[in-house]
PDB file of C-alpha atoms in Angstrom:
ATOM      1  CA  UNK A   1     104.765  71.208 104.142  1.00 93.00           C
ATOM      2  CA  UNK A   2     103.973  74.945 105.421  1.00 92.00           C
ATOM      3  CA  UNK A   3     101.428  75.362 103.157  1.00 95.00           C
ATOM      4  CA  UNK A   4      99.623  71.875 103.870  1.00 96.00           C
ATOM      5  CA  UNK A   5     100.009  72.453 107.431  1.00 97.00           C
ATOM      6  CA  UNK A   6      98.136  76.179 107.617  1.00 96.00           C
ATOM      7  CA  UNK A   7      96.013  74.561 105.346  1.00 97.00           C
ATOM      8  CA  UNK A   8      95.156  71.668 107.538  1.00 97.00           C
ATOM      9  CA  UNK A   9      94.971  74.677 110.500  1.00 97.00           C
ATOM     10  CA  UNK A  10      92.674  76.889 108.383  1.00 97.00           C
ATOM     11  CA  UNK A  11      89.902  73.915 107.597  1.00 97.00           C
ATOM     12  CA  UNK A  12      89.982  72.752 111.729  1.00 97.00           C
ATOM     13  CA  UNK A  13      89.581  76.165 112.628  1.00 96.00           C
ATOM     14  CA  UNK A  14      86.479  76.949 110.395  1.00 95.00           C
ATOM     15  CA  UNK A  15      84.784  73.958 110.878  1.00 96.00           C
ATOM     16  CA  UNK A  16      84.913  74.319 114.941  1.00 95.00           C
ATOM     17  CA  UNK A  17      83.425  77.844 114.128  1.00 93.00           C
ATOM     18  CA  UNK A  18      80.829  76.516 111.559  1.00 91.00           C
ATOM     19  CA  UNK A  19      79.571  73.450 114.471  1.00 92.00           C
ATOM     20  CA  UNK A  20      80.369  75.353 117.877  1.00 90.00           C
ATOM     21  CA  UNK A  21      79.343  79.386 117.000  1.00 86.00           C
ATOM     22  CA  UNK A  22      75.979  80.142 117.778  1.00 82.00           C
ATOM     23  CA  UNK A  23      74.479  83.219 117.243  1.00 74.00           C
ATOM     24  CA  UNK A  24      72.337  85.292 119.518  1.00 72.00           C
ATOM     25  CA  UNK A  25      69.007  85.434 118.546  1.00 70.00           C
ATOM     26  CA  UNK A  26      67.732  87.899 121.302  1.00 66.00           C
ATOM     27  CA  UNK A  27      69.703  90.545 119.948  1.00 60.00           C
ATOM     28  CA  UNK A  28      67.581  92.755 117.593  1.00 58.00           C
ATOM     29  CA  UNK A  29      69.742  93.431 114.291  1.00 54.00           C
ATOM     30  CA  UNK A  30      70.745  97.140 113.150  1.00 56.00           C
ATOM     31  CA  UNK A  31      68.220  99.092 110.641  1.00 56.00           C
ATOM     32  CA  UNK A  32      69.838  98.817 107.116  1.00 55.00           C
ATOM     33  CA  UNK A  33      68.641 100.030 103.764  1.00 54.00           C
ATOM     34  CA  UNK A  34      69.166  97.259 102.150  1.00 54.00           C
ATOM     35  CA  UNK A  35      66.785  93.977 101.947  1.00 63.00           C
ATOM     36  CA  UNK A  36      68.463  92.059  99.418  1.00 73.00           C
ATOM     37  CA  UNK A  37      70.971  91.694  96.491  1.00 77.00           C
ATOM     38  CA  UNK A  38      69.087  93.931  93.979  1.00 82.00           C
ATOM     39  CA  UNK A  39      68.807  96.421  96.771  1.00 79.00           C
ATOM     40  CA  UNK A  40      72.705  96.319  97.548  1.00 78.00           C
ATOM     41  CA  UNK A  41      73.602  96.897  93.849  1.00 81.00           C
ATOM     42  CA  UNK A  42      71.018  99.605  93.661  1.00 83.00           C
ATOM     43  CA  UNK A  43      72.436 101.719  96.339  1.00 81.00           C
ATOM     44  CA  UNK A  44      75.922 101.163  95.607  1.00 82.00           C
ATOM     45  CA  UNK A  45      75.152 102.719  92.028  1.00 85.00           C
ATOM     46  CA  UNK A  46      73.815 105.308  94.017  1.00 85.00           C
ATOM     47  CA  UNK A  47      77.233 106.348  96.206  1.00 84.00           C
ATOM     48  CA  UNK A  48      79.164 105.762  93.065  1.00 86.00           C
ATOM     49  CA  UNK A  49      77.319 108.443  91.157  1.00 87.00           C
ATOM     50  CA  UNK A  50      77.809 110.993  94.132  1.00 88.00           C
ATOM     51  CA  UNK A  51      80.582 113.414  93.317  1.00 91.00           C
ATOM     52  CA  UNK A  52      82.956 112.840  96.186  1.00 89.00           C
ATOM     53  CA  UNK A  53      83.082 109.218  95.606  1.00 89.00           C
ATOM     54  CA  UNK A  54      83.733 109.084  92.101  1.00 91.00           C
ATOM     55  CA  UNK A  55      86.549 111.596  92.478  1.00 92.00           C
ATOM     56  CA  UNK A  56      88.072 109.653  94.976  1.00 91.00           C
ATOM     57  CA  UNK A  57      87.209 106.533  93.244  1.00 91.00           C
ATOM     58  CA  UNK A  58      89.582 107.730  90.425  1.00 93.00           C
ATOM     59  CA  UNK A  59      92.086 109.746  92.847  1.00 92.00           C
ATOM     60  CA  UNK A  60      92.829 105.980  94.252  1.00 92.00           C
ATOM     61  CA  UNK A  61      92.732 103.597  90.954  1.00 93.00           C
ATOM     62  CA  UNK A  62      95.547 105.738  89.764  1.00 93.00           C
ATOM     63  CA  UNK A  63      97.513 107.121  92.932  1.00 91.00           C
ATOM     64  CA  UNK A  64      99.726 103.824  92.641  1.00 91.00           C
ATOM     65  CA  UNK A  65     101.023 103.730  89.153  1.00 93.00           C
ATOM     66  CA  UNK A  66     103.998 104.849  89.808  1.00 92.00           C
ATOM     67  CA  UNK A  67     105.270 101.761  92.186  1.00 90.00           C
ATOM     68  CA  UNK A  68     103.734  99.689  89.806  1.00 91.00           C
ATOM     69  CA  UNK A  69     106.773  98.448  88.266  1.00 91.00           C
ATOM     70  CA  UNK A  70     108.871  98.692  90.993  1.00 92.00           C
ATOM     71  CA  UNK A  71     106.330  96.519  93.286  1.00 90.00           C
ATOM     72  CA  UNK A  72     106.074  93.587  90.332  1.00 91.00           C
ATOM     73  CA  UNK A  73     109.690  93.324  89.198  1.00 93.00           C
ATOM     74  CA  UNK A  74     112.111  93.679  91.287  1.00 93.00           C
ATOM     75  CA  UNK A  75     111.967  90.322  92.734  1.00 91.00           C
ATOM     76  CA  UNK A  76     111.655  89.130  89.722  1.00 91.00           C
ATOM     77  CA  UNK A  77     114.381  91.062  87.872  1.00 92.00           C
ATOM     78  CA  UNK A  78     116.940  90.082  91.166  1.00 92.00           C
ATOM     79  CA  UNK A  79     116.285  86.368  90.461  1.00 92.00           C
ATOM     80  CA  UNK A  80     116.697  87.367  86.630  1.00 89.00           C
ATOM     81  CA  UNK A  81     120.159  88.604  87.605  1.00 89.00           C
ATOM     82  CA  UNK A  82     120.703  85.447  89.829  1.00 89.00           C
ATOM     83  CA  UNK A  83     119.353  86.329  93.324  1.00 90.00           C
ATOM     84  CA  UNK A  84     118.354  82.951  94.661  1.00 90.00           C
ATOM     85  CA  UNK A  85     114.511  82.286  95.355  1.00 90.00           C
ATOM     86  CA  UNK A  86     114.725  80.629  98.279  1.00 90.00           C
ATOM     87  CA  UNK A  87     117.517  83.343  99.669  1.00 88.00           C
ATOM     88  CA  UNK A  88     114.400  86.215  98.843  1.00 88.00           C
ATOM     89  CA  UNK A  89     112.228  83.953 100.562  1.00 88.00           C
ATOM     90  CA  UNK A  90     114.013  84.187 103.430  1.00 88.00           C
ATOM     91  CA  UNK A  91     114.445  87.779 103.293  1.00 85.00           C
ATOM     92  CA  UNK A  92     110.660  88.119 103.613  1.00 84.00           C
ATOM     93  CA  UNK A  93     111.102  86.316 107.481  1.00 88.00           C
ATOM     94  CA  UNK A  94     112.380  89.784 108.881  1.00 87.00           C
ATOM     95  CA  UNK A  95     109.642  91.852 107.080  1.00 89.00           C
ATOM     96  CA  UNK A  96     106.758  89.817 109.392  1.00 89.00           C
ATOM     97  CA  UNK A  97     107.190  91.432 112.368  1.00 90.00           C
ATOM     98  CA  UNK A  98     107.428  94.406 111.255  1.00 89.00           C
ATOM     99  CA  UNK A  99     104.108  93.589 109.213  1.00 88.00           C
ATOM    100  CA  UNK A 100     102.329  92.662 112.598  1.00 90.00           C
ATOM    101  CA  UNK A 101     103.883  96.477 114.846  1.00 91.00           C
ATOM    102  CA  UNK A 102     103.663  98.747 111.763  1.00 90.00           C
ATOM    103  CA  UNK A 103      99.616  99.295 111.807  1.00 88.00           C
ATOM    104  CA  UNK A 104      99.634  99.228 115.442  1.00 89.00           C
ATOM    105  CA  UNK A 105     102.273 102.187 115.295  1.00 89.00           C
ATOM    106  CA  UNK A 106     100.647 103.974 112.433  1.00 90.00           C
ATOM    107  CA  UNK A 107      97.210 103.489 113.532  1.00 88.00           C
ATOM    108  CA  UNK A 108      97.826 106.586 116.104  1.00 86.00           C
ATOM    109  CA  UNK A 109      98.755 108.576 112.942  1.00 86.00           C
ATOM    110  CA  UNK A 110      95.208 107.378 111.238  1.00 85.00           C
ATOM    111  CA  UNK A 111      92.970 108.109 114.284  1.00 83.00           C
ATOM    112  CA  UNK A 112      92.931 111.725 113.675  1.00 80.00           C
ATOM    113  CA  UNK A 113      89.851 114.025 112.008  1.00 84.00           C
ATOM    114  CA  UNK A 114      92.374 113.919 108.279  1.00 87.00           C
ATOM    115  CA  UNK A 115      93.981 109.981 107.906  1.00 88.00           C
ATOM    116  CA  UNK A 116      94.677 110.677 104.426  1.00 89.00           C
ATOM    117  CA  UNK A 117      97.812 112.959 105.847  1.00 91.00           C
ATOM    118  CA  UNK A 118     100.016 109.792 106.276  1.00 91.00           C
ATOM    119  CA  UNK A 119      99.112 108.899 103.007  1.00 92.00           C
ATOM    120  CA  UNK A 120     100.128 111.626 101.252  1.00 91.00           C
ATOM    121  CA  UNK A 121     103.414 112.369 103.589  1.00 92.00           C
ATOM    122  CA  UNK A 122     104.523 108.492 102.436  1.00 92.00           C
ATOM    123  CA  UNK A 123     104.060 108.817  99.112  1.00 93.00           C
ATOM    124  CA  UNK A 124     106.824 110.751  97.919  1.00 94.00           C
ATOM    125  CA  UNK A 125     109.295 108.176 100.148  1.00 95.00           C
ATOM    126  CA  UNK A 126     107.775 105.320  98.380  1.00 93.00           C
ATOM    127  CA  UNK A 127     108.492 106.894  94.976  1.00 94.00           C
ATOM    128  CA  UNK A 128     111.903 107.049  95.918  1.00 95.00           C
ATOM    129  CA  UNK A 129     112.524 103.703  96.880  1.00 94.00           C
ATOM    130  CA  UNK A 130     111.524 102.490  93.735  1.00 93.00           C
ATOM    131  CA  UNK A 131     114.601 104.692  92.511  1.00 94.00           C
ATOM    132  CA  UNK A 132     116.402 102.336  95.116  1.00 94.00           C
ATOM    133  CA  UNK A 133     115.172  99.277  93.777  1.00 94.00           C
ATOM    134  CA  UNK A 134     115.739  99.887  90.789  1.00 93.00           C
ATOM    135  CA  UNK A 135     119.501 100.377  92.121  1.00 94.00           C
ATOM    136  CA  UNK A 136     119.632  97.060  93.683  1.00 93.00           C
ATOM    137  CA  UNK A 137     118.760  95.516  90.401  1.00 93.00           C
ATOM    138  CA  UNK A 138     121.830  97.614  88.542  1.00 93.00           C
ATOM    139  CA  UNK A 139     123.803  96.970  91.268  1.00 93.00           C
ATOM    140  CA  UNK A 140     123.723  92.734  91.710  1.00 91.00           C
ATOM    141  CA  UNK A 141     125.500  91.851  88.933  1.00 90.00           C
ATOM    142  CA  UNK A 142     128.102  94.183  89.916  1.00 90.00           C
ATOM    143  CA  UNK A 143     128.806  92.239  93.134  1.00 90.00           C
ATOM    144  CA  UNK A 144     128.145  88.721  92.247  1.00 88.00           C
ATOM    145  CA  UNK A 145     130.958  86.417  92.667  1.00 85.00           C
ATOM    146  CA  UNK A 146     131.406  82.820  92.374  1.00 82.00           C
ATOM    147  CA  UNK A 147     130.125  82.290  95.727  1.00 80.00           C
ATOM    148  CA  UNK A 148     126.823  84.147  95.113  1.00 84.00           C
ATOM    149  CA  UNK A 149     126.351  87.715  96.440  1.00 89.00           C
ATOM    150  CA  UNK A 150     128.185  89.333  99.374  1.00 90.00           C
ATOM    151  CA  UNK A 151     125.990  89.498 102.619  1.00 90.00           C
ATOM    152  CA  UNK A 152     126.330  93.384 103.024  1.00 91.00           C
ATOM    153  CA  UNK A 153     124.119  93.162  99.587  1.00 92.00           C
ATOM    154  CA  UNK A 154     121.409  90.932 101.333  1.00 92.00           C
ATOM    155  CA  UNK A 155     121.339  93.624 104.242  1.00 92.00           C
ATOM    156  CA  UNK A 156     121.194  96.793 101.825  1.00 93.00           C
ATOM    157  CA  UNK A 157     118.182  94.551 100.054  1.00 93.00           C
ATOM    158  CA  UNK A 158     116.561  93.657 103.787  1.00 93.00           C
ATOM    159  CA  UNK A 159     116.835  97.143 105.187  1.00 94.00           C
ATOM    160  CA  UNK A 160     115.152  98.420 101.625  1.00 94.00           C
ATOM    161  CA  UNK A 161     112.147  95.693 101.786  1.00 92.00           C
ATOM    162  CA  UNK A 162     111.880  97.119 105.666  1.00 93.00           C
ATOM    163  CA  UNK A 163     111.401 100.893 104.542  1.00 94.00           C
ATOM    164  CA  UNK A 164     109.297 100.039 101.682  1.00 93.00           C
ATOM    165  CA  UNK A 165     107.362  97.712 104.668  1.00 92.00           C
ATOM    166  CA  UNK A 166     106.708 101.292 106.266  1.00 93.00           C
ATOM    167  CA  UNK A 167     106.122 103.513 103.514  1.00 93.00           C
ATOM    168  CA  UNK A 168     103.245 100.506 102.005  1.00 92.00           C
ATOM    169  CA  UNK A 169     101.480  99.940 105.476  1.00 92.00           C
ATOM    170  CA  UNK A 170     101.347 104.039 105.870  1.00 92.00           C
ATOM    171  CA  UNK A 171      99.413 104.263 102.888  1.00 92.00           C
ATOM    172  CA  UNK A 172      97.657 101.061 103.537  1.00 91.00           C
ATOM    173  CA  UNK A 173      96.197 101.606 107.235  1.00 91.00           C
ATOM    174  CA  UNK A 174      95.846 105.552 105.967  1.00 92.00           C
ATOM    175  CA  UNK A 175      92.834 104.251 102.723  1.00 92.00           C
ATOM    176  CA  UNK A 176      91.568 101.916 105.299  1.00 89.00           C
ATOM    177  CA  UNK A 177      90.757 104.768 108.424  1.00 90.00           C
ATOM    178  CA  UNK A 178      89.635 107.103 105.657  1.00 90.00           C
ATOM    179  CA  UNK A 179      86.937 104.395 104.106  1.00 87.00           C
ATOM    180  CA  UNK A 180      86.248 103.784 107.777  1.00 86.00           C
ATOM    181  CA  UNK A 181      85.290 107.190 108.590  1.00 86.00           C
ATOM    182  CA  UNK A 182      83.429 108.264 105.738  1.00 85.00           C
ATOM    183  CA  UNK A 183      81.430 104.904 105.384  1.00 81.00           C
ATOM    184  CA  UNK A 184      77.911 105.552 106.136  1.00 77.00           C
ATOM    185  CA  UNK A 185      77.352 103.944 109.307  1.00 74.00           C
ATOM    186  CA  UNK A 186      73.531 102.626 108.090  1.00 72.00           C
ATOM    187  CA  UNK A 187      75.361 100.982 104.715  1.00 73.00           C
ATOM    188  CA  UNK A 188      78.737 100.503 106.364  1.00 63.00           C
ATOM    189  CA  UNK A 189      79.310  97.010 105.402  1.00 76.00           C
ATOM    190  CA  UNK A 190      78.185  97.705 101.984  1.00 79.00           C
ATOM    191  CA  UNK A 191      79.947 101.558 101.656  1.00 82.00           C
ATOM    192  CA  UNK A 192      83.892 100.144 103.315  1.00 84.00           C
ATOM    193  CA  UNK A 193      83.327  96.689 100.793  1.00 85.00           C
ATOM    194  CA  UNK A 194      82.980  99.311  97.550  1.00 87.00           C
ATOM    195  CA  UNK A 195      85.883 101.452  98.699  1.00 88.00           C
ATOM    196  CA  UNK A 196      88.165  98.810  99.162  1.00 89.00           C
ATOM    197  CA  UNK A 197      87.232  97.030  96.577  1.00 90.00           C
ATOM    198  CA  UNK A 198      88.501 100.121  94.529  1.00 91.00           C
ATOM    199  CA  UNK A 199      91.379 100.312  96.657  1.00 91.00           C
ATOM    200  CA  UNK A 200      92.373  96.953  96.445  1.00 91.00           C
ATOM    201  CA  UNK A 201      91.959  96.938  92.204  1.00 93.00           C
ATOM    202  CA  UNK A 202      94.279 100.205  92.216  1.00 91.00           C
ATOM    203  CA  UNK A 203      97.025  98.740  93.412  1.00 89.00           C
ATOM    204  CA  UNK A 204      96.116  95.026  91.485  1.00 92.00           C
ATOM    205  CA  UNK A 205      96.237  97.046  87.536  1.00 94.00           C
ATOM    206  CA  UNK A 206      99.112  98.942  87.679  1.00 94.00           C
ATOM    207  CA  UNK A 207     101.089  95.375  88.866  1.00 93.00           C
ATOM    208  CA  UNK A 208      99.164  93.851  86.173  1.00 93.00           C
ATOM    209  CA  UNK A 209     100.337  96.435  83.360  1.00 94.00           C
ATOM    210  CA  UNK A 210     103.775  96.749  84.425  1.00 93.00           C
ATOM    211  CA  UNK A 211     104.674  92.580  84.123  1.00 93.00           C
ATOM    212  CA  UNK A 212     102.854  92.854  80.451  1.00 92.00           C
ATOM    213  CA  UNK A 213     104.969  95.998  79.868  1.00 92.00           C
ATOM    214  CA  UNK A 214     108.095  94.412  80.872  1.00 89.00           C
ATOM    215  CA  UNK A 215     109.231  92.504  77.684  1.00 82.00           C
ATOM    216  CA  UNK A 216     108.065  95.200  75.090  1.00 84.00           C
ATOM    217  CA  UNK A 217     110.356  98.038  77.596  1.00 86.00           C
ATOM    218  CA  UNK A 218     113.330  95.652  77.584  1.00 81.00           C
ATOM    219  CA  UNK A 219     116.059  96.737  75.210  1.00 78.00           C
ATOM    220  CA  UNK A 220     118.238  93.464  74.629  1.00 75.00           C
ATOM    221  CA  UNK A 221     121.849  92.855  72.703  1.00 74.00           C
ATOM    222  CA  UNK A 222     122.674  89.737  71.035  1.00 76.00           C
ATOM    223  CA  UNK A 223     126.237  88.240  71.300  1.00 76.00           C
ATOM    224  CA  UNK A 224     127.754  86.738  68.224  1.00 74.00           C
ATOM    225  CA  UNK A 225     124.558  87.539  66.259  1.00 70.00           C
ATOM    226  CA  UNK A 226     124.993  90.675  64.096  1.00 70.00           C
ATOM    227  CA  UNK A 227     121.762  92.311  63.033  1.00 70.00           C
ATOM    228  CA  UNK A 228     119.411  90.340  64.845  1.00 71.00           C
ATOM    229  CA  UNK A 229     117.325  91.417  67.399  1.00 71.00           C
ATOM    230  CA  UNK A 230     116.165  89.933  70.664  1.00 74.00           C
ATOM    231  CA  UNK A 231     113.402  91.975  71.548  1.00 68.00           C
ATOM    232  CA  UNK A 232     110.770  89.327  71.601  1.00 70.00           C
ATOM    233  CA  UNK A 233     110.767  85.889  73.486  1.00 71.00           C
ATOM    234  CA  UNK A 234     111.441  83.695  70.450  1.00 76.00           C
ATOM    235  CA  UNK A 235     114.057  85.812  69.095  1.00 75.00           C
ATOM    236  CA  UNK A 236     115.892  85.357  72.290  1.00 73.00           C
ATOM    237  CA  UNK A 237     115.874  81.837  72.253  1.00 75.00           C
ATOM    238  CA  UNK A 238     116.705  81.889  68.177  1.00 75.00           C
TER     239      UNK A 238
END
């Protein structure tokens, strides 16, 4: 039903901008370097080959492999250890307020001549929090009872979502006032689109890896079946 509805919301919307928006003609449009597709592809070739942005290019695709795993799994590793979905569904409620202040508040951090500063000062906290989510995941079948889990676990989980919530949106809003400011103002749709594009698949492959890496890293025991192994999927169920 929430879905359908902000779907239904998201097509009346659109469709009031696509009949009612009308654009300006008057107004002369800026001077770009680019006339078309071939032009666009052409030029982004161009900043990719320039030193600065292929350093950074690779600086970025790799700066978030190590929350990889601790991004991908740990929701899925608490249901694994009997976390109810729709209970970390709800946990998620809290966390969108605090999505909506967060890059108003760290903005004033970004705005200065070096951005990148906030993302290198959060880095080392988000690191450690995958420590601490890793914890949570040792720690729930330690406190599960018959009831489900205690609520003072559901609060240590919420107030760790909330920090990660700060550490993530520090580095986020930090990438996005750096491409800002370095984007070439003539090519500036073209110059932010490649650098978050790049941003955006650095954080996508590392998430990708770590859920393929997941079985192969996961050392299993059978009980009641000596000398048989349940490292892979089929052996499990055997």
């Amino acid at each position: 039903d929430f879905l359908f509805f902000w779907g239904a919301v998201f097509l009346v919307t659109t469709t009031l901008v696509a009949f009612l928006k009308k654009e300006n003609k008057e107004l002369i449009p800026a001077k770009e370097e680019t006339k078309g597709i071939t032009d666009t592809y052409r030029l982004l070739f161009s900043i990719i080959k320039m030193p600065a942005v292929l350093t950074f290019c690779v600086l970025i695709l790799t700066s978030k492999v190590g929350f990889s795993a601790a991004d991908a799994v740990t929701g899925l590793k608490l249901v694994e250890e009997g976390v109810p979905k729709e209970h970390l569904a709800l946990l998620a409620v809290p966390m969108v307020p605090l999505q909506i202040i967060l890059p108003l508040v760290i903005s004033k951090y970004t705005a200065g001549p070096q951005p990148l500063n906030t993302f290198y000062k959060a880095m080392p906290f988000r690191l450690l929090l995958g420590l601490e989510f890793a914890f949570l995941v040792w720690w729930a079948p330690k406190v599960k009872h018959e009831g489900g889990f205690p609520v003072y676990y559901y609060a240590v989980v919420v107030l760790s979502y909330a920090l990660h919530q700060i550490t993530l949106y520090s580095m986020y809003v930090a990438i996005m006032a750096f491409n800002a400011k370095v984007s070439d103002p003539l090519i500036g749709g073209t110059y932010m689109t490649l650098l978050n594009t790049v941003s955006n698949l650095g954080g996508n492959w590392p998430s990708t890896v770590a859920l393929w890496l997941v079985d192969p890293l996961t050392v299993k025991e059978c009980a009641g079946a000596q000398d048989h192994s349940c490292g892979t999927a089929a052996a499990a169920e055997v």
